[in-house]
Each structure stands twice: as C-alpha cells, then as structure tokens.
GROMACS .gro file of N, CA and C in nm:
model
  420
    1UNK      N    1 -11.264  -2.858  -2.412
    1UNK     CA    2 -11.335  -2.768  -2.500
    1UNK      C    3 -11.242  -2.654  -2.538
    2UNK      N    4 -11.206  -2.659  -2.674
    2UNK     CA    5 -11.176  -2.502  -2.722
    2UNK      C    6 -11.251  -2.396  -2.777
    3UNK      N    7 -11.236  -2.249  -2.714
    3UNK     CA    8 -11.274  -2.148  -2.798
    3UNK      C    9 -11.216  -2.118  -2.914
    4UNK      N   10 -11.273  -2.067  -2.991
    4UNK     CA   11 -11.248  -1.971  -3.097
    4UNK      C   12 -11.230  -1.836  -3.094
    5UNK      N   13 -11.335  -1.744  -3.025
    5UNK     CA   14 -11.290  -1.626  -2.985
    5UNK      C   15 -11.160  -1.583  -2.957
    6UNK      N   16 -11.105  -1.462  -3.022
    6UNK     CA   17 -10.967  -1.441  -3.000
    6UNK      C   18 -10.858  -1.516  -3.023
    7UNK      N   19 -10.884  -1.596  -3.112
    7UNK     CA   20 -10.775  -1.669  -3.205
    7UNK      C   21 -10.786  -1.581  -3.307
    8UNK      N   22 -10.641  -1.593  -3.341
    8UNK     CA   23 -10.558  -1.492  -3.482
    8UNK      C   24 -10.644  -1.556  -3.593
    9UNK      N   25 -10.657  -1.497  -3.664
    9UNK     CA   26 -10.685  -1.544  -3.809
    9UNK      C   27 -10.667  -1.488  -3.947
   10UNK      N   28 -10.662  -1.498  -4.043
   10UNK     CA   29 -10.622  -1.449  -4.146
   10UNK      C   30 -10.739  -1.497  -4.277
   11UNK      N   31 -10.817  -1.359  -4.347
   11UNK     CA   32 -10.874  -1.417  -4.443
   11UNK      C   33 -10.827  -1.414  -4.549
   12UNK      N   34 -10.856  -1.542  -4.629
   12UNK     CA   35 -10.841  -1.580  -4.713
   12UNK      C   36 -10.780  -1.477  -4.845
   13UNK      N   37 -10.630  -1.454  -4.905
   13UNK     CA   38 -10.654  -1.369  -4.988
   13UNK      C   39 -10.690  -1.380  -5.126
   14UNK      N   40 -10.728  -1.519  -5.128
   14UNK     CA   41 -10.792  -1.570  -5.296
   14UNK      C   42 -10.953  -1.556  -5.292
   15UNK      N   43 -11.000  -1.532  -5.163
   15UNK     CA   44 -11.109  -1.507  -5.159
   15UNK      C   45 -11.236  -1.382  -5.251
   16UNK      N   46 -11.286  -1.474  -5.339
   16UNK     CA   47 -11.318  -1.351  -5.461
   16UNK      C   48 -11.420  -1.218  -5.410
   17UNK      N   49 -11.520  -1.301  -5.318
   17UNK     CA   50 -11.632  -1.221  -5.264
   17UNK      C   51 -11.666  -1.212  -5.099
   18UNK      N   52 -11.594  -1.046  -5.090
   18UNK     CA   53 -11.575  -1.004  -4.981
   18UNK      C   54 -11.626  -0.880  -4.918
   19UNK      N   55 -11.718  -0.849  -4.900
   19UNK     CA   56 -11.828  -0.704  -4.899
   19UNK      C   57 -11.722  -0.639  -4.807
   20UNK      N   58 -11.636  -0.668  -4.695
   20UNK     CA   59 -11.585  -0.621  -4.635
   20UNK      C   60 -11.417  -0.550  -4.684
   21UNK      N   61 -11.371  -0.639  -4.786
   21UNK     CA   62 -11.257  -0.615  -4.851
   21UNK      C   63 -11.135  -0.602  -4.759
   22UNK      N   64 -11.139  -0.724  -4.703
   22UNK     CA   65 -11.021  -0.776  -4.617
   22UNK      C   66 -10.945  -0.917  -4.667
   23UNK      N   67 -10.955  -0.928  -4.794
   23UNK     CA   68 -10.873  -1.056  -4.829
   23UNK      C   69 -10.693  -1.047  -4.772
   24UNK      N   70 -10.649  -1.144  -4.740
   24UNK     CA   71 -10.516  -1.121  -4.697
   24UNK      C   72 -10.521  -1.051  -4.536
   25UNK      N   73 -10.549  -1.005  -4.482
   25UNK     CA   74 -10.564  -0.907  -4.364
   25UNK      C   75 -10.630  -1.058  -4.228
   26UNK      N   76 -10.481  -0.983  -4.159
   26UNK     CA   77 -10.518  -1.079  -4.017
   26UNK      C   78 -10.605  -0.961  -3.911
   27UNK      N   79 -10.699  -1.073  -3.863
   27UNK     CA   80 -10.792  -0.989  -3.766
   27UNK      C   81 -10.811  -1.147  -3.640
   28UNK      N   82 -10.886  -1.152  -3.555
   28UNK     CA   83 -10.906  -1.193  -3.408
   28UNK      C   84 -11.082  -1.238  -3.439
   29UNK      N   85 -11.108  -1.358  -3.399
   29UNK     CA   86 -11.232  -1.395  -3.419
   29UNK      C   87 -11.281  -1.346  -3.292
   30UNK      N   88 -11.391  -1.268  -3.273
   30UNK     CA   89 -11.412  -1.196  -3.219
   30UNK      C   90 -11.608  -1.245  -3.141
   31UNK      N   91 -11.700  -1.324  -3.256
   31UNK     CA   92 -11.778  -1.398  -3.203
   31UNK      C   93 -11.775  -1.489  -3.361
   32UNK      N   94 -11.878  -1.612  -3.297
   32UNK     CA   95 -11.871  -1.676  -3.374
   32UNK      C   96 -11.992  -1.781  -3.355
   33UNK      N   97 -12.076  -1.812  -3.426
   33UNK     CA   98 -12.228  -1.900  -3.448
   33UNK      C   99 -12.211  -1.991  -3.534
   34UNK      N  100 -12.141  -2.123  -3.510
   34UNK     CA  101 -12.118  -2.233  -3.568
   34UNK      C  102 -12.277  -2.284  -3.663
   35UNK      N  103 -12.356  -2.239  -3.588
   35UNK     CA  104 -12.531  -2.337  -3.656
   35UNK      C  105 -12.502  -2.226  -3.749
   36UNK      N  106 -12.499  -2.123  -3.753
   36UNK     CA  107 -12.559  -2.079  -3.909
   36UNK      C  108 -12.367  -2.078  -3.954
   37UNK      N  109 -12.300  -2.116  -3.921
   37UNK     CA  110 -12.195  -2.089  -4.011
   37UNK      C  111 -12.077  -1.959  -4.031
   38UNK      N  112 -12.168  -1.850  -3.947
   38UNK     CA  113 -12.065  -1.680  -3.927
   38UNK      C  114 -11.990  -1.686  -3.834
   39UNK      N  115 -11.851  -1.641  -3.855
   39UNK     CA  116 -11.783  -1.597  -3.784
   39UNK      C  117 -11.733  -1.453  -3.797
   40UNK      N  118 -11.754  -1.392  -3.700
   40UNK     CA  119 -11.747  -1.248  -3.697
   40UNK      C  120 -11.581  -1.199  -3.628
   41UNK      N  121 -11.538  -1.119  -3.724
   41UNK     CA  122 -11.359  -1.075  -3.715
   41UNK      C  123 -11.350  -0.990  -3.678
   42UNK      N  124 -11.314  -0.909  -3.599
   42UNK     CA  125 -11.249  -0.797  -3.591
   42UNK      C  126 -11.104  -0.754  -3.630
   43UNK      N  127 -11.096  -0.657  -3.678
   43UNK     CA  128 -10.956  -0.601  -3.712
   43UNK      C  129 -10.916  -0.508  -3.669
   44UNK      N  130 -10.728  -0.456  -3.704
   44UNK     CA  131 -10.681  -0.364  -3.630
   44UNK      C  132 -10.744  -0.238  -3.627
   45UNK      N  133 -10.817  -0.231  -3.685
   45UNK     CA  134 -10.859  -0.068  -3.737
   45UNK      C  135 -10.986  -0.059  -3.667
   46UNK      N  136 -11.072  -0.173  -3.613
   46UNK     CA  137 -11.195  -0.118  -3.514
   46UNK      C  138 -11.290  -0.234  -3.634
   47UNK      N  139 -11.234  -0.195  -3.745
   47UNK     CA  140 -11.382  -0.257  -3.822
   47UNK      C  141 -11.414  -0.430  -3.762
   48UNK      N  142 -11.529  -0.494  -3.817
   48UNK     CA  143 -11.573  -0.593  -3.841
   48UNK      C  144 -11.602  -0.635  -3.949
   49UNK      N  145 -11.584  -0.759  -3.940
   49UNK     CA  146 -11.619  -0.836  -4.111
   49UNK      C  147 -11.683  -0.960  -4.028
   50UNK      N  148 -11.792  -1.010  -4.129
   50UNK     CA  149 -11.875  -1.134  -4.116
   50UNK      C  150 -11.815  -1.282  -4.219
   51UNK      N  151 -11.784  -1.348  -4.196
   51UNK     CA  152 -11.707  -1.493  -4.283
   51UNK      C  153 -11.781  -1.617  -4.280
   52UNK      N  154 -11.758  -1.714  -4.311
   52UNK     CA  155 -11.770  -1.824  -4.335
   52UNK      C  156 -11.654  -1.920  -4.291
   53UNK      N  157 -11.688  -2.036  -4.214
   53UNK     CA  158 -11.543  -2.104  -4.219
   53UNK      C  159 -11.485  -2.064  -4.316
   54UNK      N  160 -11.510  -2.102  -4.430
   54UNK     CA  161 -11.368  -2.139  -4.519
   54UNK      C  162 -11.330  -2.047  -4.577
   55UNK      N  163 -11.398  -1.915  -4.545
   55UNK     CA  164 -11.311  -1.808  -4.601
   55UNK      C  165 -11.187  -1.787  -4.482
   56UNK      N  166 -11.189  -1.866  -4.320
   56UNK     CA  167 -11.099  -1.804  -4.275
   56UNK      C  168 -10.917  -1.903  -4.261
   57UNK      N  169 -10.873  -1.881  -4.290
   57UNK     CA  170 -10.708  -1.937  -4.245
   57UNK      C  171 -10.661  -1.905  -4.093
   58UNK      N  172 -10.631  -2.020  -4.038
   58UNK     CA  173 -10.570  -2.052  -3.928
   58UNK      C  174 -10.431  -2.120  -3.967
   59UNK      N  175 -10.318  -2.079  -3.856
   59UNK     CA  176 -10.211  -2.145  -3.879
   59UNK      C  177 -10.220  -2.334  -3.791
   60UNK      N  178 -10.159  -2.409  -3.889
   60UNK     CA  179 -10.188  -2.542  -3.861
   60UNK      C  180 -10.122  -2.534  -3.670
   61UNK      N  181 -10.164  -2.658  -3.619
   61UNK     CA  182 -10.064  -2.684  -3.490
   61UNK      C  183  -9.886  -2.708  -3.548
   62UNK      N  184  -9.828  -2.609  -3.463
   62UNK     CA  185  -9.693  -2.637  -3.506
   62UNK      C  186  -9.563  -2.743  -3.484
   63UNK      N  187  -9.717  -2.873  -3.430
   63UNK     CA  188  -9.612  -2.985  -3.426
   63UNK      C  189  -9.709  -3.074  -3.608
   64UNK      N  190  -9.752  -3.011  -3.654
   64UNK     CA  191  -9.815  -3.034  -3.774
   64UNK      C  192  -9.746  -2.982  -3.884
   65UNK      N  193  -9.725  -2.844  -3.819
   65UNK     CA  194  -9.650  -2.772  -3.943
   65UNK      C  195  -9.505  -2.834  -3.930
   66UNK      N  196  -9.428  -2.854  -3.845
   66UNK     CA  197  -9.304  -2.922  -3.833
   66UNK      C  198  -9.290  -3.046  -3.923
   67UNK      N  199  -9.373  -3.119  -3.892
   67UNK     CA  200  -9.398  -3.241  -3.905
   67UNK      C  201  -9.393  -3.230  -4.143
   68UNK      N  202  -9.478  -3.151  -4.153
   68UNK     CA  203  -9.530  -3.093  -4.276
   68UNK      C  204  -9.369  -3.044  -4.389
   69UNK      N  205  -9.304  -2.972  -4.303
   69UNK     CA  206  -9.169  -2.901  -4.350
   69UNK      C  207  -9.076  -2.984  -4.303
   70UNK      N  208  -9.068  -3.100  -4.248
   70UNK     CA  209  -9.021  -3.210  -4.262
   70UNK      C  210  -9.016  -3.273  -4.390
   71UNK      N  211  -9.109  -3.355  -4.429
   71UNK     CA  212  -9.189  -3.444  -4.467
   71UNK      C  213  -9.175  -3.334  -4.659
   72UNK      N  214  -9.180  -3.215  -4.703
   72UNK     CA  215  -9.191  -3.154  -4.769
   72UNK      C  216  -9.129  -3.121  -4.778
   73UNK      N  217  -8.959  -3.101  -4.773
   73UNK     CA  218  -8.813  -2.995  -4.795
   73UNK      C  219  -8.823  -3.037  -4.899
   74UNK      N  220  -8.801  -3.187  -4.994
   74UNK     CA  221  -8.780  -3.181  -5.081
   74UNK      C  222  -8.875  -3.102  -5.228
   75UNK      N  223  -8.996  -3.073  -5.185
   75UNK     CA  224  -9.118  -2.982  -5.296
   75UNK      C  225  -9.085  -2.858  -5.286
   76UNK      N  226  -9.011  -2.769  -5.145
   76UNK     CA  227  -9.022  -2.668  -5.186
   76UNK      C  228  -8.870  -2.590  -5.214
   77UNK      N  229  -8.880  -2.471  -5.219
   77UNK     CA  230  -8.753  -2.359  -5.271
   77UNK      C  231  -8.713  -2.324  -5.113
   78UNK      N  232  -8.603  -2.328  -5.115
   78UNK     CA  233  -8.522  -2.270  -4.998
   78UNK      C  234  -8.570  -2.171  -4.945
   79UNK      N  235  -8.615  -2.051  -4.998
   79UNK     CA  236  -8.700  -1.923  -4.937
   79UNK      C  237  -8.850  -1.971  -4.847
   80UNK      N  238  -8.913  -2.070  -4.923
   80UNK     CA  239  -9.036  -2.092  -4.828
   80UNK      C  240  -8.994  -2.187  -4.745
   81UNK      N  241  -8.871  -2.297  -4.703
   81UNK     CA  242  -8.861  -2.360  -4.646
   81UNK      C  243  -8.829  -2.279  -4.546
   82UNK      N  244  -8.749  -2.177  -4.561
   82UNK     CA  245  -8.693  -2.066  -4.409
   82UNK      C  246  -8.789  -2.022  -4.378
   83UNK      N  247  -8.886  -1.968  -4.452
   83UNK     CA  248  -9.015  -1.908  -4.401
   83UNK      C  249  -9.109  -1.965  -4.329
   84UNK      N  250  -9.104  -2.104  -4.390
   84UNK     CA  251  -9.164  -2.194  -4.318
   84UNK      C  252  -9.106  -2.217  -4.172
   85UNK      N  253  -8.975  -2.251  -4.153
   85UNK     CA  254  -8.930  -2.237  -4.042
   85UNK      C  255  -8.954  -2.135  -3.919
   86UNK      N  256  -8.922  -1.997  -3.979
   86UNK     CA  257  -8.941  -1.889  -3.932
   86UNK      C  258  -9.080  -1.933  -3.821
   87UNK      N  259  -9.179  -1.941  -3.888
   87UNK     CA  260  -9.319  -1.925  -3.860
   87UNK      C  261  -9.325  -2.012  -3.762
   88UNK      N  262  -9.296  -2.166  -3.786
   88UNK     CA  263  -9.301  -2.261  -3.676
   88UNK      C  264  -9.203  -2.229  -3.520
   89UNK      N  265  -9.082  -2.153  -3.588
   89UNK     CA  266  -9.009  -2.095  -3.448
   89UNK      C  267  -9.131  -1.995  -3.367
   90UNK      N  268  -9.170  -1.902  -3.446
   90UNK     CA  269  -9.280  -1.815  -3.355
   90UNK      C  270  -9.353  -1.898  -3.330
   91UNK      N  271  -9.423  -1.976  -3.340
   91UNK     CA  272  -9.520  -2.068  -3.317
   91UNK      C  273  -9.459  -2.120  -3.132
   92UNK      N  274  -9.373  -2.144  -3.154
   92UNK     CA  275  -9.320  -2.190  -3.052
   92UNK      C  276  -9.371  -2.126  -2.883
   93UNK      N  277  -9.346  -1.973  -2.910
   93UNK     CA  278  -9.410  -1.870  -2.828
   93UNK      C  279  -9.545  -1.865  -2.750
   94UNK      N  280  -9.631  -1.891  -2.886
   94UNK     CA  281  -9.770  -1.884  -2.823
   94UNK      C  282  -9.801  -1.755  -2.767
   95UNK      N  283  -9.774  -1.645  -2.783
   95UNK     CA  284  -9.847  -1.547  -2.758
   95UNK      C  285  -9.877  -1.463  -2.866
   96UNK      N  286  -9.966  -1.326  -2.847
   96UNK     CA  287 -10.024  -1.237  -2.919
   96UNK      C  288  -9.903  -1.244  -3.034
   97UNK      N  289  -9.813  -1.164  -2.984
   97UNK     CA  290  -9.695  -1.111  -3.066
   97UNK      C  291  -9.623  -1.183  -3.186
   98UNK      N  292  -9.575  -1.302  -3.144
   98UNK     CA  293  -9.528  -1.424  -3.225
   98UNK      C  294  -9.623  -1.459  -3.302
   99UNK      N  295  -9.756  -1.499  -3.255
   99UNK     CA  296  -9.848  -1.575  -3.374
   99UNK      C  297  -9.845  -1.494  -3.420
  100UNK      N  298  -9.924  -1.361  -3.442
  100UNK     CA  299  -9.933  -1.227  -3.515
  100UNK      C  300  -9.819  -1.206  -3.662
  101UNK      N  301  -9.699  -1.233  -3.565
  101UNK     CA  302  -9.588  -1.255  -3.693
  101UNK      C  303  -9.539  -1.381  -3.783
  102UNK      N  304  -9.615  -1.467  -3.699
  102UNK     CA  305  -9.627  -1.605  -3.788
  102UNK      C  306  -9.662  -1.577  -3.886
  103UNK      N  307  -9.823  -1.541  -3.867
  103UNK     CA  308  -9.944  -1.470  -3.967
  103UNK      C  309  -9.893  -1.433  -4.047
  104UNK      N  310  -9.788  -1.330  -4.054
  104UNK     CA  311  -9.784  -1.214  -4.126
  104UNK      C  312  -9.703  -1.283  -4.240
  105UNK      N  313  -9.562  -1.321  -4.194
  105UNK     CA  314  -9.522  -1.422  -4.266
  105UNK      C  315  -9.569  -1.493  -4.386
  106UNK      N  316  -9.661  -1.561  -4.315
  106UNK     CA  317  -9.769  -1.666  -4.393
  106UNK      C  318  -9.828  -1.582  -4.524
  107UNK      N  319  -9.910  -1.490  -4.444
  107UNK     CA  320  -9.998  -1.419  -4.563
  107UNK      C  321  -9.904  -1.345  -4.690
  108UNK      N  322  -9.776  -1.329  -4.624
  108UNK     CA  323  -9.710  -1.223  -4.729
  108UNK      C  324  -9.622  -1.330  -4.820
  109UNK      N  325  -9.636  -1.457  -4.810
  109UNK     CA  326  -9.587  -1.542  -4.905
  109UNK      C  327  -9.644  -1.683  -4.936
  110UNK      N  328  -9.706  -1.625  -5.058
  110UNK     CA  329  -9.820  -1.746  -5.102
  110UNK      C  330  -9.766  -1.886  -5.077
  111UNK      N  331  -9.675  -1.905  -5.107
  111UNK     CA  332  -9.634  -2.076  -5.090
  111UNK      C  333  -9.666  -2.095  -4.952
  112UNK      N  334  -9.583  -2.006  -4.859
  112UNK     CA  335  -9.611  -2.065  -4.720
  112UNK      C  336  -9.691  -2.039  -4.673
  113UNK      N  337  -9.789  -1.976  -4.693
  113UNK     CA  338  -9.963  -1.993  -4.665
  113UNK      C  339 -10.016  -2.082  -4.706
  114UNK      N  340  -9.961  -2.129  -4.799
  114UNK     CA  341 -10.037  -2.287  -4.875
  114UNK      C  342  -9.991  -2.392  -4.709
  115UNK      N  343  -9.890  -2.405  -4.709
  115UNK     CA  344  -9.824  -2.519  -4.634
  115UNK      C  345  -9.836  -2.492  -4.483
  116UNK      N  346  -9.832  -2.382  -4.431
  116UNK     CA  347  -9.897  -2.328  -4.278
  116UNK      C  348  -9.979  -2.313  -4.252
  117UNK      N  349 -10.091  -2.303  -4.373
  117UNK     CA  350 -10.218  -2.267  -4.318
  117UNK      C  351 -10.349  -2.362  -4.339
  118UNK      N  352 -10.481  -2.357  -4.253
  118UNK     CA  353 -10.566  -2.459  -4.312
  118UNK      C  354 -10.691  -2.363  -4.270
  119UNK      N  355 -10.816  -2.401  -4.399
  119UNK     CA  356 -10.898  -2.328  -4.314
  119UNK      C  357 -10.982  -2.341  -4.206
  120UNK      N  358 -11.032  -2.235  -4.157
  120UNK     CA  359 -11.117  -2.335  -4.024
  120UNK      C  360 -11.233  -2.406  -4.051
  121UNK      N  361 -11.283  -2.414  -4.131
  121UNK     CA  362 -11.371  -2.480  -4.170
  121UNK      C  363 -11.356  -2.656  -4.145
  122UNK      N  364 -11.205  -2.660  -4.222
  122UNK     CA  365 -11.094  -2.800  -4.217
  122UNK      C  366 -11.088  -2.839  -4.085
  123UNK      N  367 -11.035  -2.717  -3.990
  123UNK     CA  368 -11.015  -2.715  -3.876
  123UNK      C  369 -11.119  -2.793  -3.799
  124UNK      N  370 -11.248  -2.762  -3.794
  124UNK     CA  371 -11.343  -2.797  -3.727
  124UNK      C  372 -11.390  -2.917  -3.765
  125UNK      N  373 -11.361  -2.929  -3.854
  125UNK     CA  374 -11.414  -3.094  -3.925
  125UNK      C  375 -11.329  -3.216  -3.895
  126UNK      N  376 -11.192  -3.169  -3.836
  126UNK     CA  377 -11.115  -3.259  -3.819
  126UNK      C  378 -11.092  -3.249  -3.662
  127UNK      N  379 -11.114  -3.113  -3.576
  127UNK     CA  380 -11.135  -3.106  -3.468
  127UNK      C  381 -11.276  -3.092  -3.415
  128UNK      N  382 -11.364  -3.199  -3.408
  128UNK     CA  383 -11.512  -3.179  -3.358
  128UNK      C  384 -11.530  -3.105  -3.232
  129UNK      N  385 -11.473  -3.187  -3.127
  129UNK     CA  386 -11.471  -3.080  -2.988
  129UNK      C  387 -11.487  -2.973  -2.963
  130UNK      N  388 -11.420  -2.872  -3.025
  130UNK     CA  389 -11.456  -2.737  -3.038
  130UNK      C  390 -11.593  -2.669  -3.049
  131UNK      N  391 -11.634  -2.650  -2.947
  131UNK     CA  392 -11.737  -2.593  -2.897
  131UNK      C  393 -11.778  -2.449  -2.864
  132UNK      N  394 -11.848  -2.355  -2.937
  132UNK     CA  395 -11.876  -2.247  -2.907
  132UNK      C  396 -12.024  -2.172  -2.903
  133UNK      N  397 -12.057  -2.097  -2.775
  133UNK     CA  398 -12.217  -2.144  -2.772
  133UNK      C  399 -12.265  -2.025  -2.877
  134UNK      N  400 -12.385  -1.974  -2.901
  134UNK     CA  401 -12.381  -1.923  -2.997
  134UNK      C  402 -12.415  -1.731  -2.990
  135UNK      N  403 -12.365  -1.631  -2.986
  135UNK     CA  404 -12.324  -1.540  -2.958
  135UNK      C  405 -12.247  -1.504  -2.890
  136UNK      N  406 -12.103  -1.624  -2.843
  136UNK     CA  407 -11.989  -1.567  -2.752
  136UNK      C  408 -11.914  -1.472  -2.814
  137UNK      N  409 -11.895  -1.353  -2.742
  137UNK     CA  410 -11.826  -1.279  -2.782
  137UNK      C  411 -11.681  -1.271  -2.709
  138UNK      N  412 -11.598  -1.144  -2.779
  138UNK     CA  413 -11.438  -1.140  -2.735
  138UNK      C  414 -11.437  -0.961  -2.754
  139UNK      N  415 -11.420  -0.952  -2.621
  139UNK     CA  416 -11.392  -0.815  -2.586
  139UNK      C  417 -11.230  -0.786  -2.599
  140UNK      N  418 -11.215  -0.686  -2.658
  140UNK     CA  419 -11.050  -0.656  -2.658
  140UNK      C  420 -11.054  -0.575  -2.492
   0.00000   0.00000   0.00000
C-alpha cells in the first residue's frame, strides 16, 4: 500500500480554474479523499488549496523517466534533454531536498514538465493499489 500524504506535488500551471491561484507552485499533499475526488495541498507559505486529481502533477518513477529520455533524445532540444537528465539524477536521492529540485526544474521548463511529469489522476489509474483512507492527514 502507498500513501499519498506528503508526496511533492506540483499544480498544474495550464490549469485555467484555480480559486486558490497556485498554478505552477509545488506544495505536499497534505490529506486526501479519493471517493469524492479532493486532494488537499499544502504550501510553503502555510496556505492550503483543494484539487482534483488531474489538476495535480507528480514526477513519473525515475526508472520511467529514464527509460522516457532514452527512448525520446531524438524529439527533443538539447536544453530539455539536460534538464531532463538533471531531474532524473535528483530523482535518484529520494529525499525532501532533491525531489523538491526535481520539481522545480520541471515546473520552470514547459517541455520537461511535459516529459517528467504525469498527473495523479493518470497515476492512480495506472497504479490501483494506492490506498488512502479517507481524511488521512500529513502533519509537517
């Protein structure tokens, strides 16, 4: 069984309708109620925002993204292929710090947010297992 709580995430910055006005901005899933569909974010600043899977971006597994920037050198430009790289090296880490700068990466260059990232929505549909009961929360 995986949680969700306290996984990095990043919303969506094409996202048109956002009461909270965090498009682009990585925050920490913080709780999350799969039956109705909310996932609740927290960000650096204290606030909360309420989402939808598919407004949120997760970075793929980085034997996916490898696999991906493999399989893809030849579609893209030398700048997102390093970037791409970049990201999968932090990936490597697995902690706060590294994913965080994966993220950042990602979000600050549209191509390689296309190719690193999926949303969770995707996520969950292709990973069923993932199980979360419904008001778990994530205390910082």
């Amino acid at each position: 069984m995986q949680e969700l709580t306290g996984k990095l995430v990043a919303i969506n910055p094409s996202l048109t309708n956002d009461p909270a006005f965090r498009q682009g901005q990585i925050g920490i899933i913080a709780m999350a109620d799969l039956k109705s569909d909310t996932i609740s974010v927290g960000f650096a600043c204290g606030e909360m925002g309420k989402y939808s899977s598919d407004a949120i971006l997760i970075l793929k597994d980085k034997r996916e993204l490898y696999q991906d920037i493999m399989t893809g050198v030849k579609g893209m430009d030398s700048d997102t292929f390093k970037q791409l790289l970049d990201i999968n090296m932090k990936q490597e880490y697995s902690d706060y710090g590294h994913l965080s700068a994966a993220m950042k990466i990602a979000v600050e260059h549209p191509e390689a947010l296309k190719w690193s990232t999926v949303s969770l929505e995707d996520h969950l549909s292709v990973n069923p297992g993932i199980n979360v009961r419904q008001e778990t929360a994530f205390e910082r």
